[in-house]
mmCIF file of C-alpha atoms in Angstrom:
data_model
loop_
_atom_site.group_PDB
_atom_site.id
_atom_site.type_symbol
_atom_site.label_atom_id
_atom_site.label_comp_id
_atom_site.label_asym_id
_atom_site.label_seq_id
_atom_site.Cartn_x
_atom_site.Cartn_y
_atom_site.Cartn_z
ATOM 1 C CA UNK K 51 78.191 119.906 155.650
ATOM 2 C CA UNK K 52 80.836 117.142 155.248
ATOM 3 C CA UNK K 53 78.164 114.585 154.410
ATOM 4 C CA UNK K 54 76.268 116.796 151.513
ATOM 5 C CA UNK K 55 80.225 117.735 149.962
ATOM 6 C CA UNK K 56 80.298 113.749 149.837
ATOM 7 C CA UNK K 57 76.660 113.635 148.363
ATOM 8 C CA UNK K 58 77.778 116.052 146.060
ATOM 9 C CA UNK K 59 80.707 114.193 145.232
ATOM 10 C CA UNK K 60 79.014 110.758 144.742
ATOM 11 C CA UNK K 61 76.398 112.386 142.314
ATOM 12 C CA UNK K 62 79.502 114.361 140.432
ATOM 13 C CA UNK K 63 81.187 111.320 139.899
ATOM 14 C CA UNK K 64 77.993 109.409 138.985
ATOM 15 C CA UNK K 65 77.164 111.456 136.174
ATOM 16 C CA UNK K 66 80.857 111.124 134.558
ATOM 17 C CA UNK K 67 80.319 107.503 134.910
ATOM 18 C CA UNK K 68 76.562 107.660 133.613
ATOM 19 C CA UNK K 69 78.087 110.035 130.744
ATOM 20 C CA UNK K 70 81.171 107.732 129.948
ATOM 21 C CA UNK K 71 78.978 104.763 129.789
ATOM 22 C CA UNK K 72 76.616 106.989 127.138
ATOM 23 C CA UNK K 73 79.809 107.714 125.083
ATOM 24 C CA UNK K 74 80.558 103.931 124.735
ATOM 25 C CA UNK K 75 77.180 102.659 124.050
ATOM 26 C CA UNK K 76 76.435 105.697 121.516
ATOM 27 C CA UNK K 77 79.099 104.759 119.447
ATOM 28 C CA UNK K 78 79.300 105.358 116.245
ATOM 29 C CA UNK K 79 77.802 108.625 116.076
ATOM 30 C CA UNK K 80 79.911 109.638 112.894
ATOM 31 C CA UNK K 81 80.829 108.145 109.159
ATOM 32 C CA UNK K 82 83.114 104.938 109.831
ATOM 33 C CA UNK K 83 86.517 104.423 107.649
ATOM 34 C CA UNK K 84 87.482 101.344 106.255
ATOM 35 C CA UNK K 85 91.241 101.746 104.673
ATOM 36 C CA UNK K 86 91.675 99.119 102.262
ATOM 37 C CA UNK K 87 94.638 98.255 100.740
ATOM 38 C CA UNK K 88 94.386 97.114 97.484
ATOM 39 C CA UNK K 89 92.583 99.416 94.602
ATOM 40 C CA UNK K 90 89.260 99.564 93.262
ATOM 41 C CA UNK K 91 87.464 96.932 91.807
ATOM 42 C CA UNK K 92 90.124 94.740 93.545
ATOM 43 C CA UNK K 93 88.641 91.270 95.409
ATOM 44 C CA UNK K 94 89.289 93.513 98.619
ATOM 45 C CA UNK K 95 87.408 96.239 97.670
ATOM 46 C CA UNK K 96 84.596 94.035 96.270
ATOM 47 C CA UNK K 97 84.071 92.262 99.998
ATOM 48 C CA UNK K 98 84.772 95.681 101.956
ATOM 49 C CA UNK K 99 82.360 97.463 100.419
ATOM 50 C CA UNK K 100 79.552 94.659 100.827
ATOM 51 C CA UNK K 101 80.588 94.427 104.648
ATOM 52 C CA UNK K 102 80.696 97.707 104.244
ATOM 53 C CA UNK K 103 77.260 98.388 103.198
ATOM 54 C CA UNK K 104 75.988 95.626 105.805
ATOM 55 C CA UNK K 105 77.411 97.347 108.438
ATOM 56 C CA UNK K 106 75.834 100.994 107.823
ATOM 57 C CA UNK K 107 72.308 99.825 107.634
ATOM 58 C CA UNK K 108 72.944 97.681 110.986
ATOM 59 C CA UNK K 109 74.826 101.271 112.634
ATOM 60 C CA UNK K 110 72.970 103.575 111.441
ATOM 61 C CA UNK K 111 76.079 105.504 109.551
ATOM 62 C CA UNK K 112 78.098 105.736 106.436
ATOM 63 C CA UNK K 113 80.462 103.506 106.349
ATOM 64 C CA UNK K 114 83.119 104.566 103.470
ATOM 65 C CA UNK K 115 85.701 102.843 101.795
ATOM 66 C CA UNK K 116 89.039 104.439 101.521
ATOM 67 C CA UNK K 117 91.414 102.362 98.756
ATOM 68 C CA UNK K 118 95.058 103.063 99.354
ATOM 69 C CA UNK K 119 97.004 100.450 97.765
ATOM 70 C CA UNK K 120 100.684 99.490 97.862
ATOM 71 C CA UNK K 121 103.394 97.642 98.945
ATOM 72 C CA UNK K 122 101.390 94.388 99.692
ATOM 73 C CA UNK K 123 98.983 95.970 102.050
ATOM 74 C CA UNK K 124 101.514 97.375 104.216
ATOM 75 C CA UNK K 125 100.543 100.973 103.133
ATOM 76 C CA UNK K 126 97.287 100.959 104.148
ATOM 77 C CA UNK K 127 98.405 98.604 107.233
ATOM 78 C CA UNK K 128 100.570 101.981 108.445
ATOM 79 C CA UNK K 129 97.868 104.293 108.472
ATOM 80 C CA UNK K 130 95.157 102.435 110.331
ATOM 81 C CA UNK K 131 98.426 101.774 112.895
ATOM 82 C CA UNK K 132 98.983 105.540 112.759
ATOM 83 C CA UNK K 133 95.321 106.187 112.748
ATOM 84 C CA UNK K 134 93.127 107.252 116.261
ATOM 85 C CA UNK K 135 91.807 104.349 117.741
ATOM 86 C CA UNK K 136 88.738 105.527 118.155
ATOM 87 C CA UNK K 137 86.631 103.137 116.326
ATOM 88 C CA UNK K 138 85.832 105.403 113.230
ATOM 89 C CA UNK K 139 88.577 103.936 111.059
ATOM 90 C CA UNK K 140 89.611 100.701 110.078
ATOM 91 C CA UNK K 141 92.018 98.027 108.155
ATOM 92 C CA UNK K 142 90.285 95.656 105.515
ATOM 93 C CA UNK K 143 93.105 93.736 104.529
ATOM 94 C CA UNK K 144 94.094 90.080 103.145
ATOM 95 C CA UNK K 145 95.718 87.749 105.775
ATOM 96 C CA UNK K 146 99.205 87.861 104.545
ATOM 97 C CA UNK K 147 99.675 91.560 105.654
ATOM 98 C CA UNK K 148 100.322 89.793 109.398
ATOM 99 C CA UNK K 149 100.927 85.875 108.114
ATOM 100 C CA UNK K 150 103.765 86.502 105.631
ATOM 101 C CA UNK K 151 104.752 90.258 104.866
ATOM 102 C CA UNK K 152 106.158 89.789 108.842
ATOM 103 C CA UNK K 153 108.767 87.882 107.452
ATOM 104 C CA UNK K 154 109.182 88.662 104.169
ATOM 105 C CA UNK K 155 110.306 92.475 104.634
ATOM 106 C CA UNK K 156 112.828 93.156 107.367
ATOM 107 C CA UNK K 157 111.593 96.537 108.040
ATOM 108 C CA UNK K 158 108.137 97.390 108.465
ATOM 109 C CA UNK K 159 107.234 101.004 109.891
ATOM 110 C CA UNK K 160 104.311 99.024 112.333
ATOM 111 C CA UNK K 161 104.355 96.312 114.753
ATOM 112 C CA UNK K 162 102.090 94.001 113.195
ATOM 113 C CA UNK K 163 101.580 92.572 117.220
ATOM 114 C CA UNK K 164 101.394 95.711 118.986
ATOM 115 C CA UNK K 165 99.808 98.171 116.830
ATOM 116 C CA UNK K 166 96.951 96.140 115.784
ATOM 117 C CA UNK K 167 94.318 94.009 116.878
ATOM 118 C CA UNK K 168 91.977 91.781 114.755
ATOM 119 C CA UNK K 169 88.599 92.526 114.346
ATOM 120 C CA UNK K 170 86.498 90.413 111.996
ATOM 121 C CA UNK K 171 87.032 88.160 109.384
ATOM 122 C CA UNK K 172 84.940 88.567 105.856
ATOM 123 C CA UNK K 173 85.830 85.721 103.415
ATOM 124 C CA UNK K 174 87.778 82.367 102.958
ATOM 125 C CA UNK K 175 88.871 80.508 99.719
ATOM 126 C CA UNK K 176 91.217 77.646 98.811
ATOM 127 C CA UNK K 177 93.914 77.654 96.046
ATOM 128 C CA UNK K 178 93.794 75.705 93.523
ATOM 129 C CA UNK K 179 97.000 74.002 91.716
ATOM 130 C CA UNK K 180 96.114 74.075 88.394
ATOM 131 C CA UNK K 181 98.280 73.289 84.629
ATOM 132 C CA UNK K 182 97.466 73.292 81.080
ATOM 133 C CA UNK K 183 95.346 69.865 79.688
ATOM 134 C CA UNK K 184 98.003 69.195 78.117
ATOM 135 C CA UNK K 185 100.010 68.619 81.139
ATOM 136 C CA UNK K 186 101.294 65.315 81.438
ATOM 137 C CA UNK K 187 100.799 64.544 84.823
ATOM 138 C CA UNK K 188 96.634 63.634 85.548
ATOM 139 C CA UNK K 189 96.771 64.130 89.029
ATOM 140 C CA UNK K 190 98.822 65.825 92.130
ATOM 141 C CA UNK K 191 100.377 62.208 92.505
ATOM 142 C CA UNK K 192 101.718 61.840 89.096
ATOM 143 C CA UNK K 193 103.152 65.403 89.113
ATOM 144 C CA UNK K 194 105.339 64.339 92.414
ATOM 145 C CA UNK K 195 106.121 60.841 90.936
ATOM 146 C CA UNK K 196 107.474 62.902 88.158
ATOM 147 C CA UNK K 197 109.647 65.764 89.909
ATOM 148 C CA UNK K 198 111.113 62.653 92.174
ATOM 149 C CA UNK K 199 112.477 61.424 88.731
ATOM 150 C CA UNK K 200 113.246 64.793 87.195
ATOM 151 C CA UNK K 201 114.134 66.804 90.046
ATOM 152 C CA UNK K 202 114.180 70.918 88.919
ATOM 153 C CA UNK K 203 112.558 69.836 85.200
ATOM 154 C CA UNK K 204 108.814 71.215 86.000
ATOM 155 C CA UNK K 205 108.197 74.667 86.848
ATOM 156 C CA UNK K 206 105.631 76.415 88.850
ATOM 157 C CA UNK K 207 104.633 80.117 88.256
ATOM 158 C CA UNK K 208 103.587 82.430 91.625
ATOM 159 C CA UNK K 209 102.285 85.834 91.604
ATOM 160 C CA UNK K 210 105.560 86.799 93.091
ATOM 161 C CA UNK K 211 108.332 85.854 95.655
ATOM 162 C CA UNK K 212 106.386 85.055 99.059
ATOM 163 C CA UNK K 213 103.118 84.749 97.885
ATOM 164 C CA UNK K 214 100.704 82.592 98.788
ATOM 165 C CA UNK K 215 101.206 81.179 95.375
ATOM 166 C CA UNK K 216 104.618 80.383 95.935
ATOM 167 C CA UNK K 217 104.453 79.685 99.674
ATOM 168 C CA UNK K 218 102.204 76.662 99.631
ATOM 169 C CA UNK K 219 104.286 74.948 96.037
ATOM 170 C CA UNK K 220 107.143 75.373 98.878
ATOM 171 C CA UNK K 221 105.736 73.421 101.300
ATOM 172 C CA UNK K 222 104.648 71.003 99.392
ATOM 173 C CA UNK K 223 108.049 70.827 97.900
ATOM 174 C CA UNK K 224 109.259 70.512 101.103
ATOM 175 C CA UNK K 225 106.915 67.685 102.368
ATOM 176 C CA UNK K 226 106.965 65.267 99.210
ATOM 177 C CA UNK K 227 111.035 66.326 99.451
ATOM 178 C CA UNK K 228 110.689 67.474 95.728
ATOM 179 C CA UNK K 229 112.360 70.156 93.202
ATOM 180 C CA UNK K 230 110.800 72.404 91.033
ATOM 181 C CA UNK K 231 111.593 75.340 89.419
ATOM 182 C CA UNK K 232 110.222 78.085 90.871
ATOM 183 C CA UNK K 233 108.915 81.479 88.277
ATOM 184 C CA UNK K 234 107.566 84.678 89.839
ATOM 185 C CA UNK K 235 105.499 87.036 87.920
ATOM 186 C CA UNK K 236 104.591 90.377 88.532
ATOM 187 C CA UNK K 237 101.501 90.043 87.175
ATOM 188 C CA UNK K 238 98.943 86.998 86.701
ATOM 189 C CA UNK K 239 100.835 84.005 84.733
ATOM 190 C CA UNK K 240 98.012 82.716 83.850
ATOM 191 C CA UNK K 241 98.561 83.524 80.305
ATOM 192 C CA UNK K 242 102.027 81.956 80.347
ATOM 193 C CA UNK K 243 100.224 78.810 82.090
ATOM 194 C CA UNK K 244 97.285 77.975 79.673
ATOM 195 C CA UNK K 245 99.952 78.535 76.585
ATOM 196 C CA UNK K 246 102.156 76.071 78.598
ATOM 197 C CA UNK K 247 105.422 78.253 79.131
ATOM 198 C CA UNK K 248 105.128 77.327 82.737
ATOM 199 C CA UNK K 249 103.710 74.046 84.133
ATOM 200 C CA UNK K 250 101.783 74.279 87.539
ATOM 201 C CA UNK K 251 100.209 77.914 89.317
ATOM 202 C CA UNK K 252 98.582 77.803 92.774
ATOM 203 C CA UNK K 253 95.887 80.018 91.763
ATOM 204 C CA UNK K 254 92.543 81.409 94.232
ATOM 205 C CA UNK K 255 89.565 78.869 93.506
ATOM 206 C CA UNK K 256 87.242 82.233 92.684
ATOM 207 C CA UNK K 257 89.716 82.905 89.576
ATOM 208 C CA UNK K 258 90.800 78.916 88.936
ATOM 209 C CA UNK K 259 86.733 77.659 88.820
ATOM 210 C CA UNK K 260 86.193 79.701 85.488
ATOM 211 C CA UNK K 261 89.353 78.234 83.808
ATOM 212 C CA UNK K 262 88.399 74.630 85.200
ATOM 213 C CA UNK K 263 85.374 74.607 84.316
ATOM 214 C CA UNK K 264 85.810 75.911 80.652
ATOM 215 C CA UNK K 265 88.130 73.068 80.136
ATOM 216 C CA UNK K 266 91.224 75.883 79.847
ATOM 217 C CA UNK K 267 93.009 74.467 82.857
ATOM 218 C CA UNK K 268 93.249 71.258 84.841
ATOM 219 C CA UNK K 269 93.483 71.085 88.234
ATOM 220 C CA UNK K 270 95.143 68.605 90.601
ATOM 221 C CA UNK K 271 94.852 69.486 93.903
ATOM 222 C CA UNK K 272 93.155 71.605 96.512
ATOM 223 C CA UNK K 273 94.498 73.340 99.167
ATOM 224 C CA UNK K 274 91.775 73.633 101.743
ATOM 225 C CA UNK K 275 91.256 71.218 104.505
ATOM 226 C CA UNK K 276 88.569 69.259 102.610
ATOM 227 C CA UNK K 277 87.613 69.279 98.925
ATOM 228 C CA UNK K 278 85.980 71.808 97.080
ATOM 229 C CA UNK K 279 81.934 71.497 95.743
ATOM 230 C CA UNK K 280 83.136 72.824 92.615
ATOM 231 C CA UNK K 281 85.917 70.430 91.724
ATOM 232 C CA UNK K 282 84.675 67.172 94.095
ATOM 233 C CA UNK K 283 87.137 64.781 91.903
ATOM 234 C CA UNK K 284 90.526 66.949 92.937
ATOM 235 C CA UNK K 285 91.913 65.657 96.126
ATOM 236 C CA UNK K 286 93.438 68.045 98.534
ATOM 237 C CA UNK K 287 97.197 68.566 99.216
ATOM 238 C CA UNK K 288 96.636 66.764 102.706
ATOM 239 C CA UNK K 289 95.347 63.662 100.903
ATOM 240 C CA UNK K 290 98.805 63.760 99.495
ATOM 241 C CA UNK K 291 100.750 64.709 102.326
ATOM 242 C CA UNK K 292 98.998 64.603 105.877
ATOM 243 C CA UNK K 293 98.469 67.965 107.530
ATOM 244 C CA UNK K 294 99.280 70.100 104.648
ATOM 245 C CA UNK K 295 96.376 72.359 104.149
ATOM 246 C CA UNK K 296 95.834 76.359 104.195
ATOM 247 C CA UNK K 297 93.266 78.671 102.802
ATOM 248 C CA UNK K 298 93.318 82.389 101.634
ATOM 249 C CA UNK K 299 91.037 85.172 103.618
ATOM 250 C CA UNK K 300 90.296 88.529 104.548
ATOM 251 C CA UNK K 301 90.093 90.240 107.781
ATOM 252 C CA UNK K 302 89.292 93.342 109.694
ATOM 253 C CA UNK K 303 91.733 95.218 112.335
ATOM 254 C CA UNK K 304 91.977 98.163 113.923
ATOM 255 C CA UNK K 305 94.275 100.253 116.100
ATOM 256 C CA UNK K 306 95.517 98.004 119.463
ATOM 257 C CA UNK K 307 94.133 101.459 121.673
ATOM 258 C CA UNK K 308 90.363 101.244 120.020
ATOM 259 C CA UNK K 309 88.064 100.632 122.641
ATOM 260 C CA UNK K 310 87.185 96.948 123.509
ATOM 261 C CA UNK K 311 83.249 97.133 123.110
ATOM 262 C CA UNK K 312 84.115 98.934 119.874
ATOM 263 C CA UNK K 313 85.811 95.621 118.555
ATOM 264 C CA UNK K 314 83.201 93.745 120.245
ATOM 265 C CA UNK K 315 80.343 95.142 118.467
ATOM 266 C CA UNK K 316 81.970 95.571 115.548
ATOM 267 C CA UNK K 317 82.910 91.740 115.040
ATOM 268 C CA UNK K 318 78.889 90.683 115.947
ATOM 269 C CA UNK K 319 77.760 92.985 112.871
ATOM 270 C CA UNK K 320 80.289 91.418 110.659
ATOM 271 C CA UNK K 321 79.747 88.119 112.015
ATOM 272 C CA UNK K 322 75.699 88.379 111.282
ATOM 273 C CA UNK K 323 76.811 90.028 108.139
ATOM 274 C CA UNK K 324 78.885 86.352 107.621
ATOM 275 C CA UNK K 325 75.667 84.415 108.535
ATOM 276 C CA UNK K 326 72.897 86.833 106.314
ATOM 277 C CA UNK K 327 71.353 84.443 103.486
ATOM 278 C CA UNK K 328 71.639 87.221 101.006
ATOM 279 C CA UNK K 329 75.348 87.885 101.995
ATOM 280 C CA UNK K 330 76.032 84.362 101.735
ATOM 281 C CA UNK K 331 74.182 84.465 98.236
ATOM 282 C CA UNK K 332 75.981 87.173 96.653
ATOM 283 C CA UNK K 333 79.499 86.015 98.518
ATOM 284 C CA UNK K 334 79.354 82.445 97.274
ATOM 285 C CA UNK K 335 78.314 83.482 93.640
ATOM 286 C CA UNK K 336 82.034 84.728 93.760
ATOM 287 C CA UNK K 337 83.121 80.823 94.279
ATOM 288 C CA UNK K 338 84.421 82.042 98.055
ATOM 289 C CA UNK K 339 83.262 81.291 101.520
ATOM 290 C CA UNK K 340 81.950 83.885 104.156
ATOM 291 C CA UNK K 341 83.651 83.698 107.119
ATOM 292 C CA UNK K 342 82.702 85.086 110.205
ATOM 293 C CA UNK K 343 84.439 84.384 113.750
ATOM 294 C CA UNK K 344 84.822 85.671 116.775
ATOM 295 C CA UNK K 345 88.327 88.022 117.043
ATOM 296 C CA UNK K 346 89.681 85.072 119.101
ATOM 297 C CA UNK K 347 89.377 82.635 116.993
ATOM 298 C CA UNK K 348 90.774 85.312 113.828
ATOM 299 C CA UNK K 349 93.585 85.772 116.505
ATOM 300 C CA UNK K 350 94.088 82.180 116.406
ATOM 301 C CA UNK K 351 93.846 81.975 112.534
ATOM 302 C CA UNK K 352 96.508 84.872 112.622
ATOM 303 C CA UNK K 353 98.830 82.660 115.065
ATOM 304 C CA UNK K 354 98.362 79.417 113.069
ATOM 305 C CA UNK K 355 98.845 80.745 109.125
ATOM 306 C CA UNK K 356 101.853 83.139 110.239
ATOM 307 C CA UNK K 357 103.678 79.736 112.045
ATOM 308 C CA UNK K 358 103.417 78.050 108.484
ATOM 309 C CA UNK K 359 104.511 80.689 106.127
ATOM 310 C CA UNK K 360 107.470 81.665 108.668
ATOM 311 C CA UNK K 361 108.818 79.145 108.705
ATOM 312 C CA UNK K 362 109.069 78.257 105.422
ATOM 313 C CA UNK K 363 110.056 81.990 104.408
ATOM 314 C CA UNK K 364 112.946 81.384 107.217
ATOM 315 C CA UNK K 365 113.799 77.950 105.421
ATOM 316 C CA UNK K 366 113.975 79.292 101.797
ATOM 317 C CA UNK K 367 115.405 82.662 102.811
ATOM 318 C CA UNK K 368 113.195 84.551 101.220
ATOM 319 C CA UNK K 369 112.847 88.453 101.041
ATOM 320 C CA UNK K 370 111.102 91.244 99.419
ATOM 321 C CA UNK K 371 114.115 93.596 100.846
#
């Protein structure tokens, strides 16, 4: 009797395992979430919805885009955070939600470490720092030559205090121990730039190409680790001073509690979505990079970028707060 209880048992507990095992390897059985937080139209919501649309003919189900934009991503940060972690909803989000807004506000209602895990990673670009033609300064060299001799005299614009924009002009500051004045705008200063009431603006290659090209702005340096195809003849920052080099991307997170072979299989559609010739077509036409990795290797993109702009937020004291 004892031996067919156990029998019973074994084949009890067999089928929960058999019906567990179903549960993960049926997943997704229902429309996916993707909270982005930026609006419509918005470089983030242009790449989400392409991964977006990758991913739902690979799985098999809609994948929808949810836009809730505001304070810097952070919105949209809290309610994937908040969200079940069940692998039906997820964060599509620039970098600087966990490599600068960390540092930059005091309070955050998440824990950027705890509450969320990276996923997949989407896109990459360079900035460009780019000034009017007639700019006196030719080259990223002459324009430190000059602020050694006129320290505070030149200006550079950012898209606001912490920025990327401004982050990077304050490292290089930093490094070539320079002084510039720094303007933040709320909006784009590119305006202001091209009519020359500021001199310099770190601005995204995908937006900076257009003006370059068109022989509106001149640019004189890159920011990526090697130069851009579009602009072979501007020398990077670390040409100018060693190790200084950074890029701008997007990622993926989700919840920390979403199941691991969740995250796992979501990262290898994103990452084929990264390596897809059409993908790679339509993502390049924007003058950006696709970028896909494994989530160890976004972890250690998280690690490396959010060393960098700490410490230079720490440095300058800066705060959105």
């Amino acid at each position: 009797m004892r031996s067919k209880i156990k029998l019973l048992g074994g084949l009890v507990l067999g089928l929960a395992c058999s019906l567990a095992g179903a549960q993960n390897t049926d997943w997704p059985t229902k429309p996916i979430r993707i909270v982005v937080g930026f609006a419509a139209g918005t470089p983030p919501d242009i790449f989400a919805r392409m991964y977006g649309d990758y991913a739902s003919k690979k799985l098999g189900v809609p994948v929808l885009v949810d836009n809730k934009p505001g304070a810097a991503g952070n919105l949209s940060t809290d309610i994937v955070a908040k969200a079940p972690a069940d692998g039906y909803t997820f964060l599509y989000n620039l970098s600087t939600a966990f490599t600068i807004n960390p540092f930059i506000y005091s309070k955050l209602p998440f824990d950027p470490e705890k509450d969320l895990v990276p996923v997949a990673t989407t896109m990459r670009q360079g900035l460009v720092l780019i000034t009017n033609p007639n700019f006196p300064s030719k080259t990223i060299r002459d324009l430190v030559a000059a602020a050694k001799v006129k320290p505070g005299f030149y200006s550079h614009a950012s898209y606001g205090a912490g920025s990327p924009s401004h982050l990077i002009v304050e490292w290089l500051k930093e490094e070539a121990k320079i002084d510039m004045l720094h303007v933040p705008y709320r909006a784009s200063p590119v305006a202001d730039l091209l009519g020359g009431q500021v001199d310099t603006l770190m601005e995204p290659i995908a937006t900076a190409s257009p003006l370059i090209a068109s022989g509106r702005a001149k640019a004189l340096a890159y920011s990526d680790t090697t130069r851009h195809p579009s602009i072979p003849d501007v020398p990077t920052l670390s040409e100018v001073v060693p190790g200084l080099s950074v890029s701008s991307w997007h990622g993926i997170w989700a919840a920390s509690a979403t199941p691991a072979a969740v995250l796992t299989r979501f990262n290898s559609v994103m990452v084929e979505a990264a390596n897809d010739p059409e993908m790679q077509k339509r993502i390049r036409a924007l003058n950006v990079e696709p970028l896909g990795v494994s989530r160890a290797e976004m972890a250690s993109m998280v690690r490396r970028d959010a060393e960098i702009f700490g410490r230079i937020v720490k440095a300058k004291n800066i705060t959105l707060d």
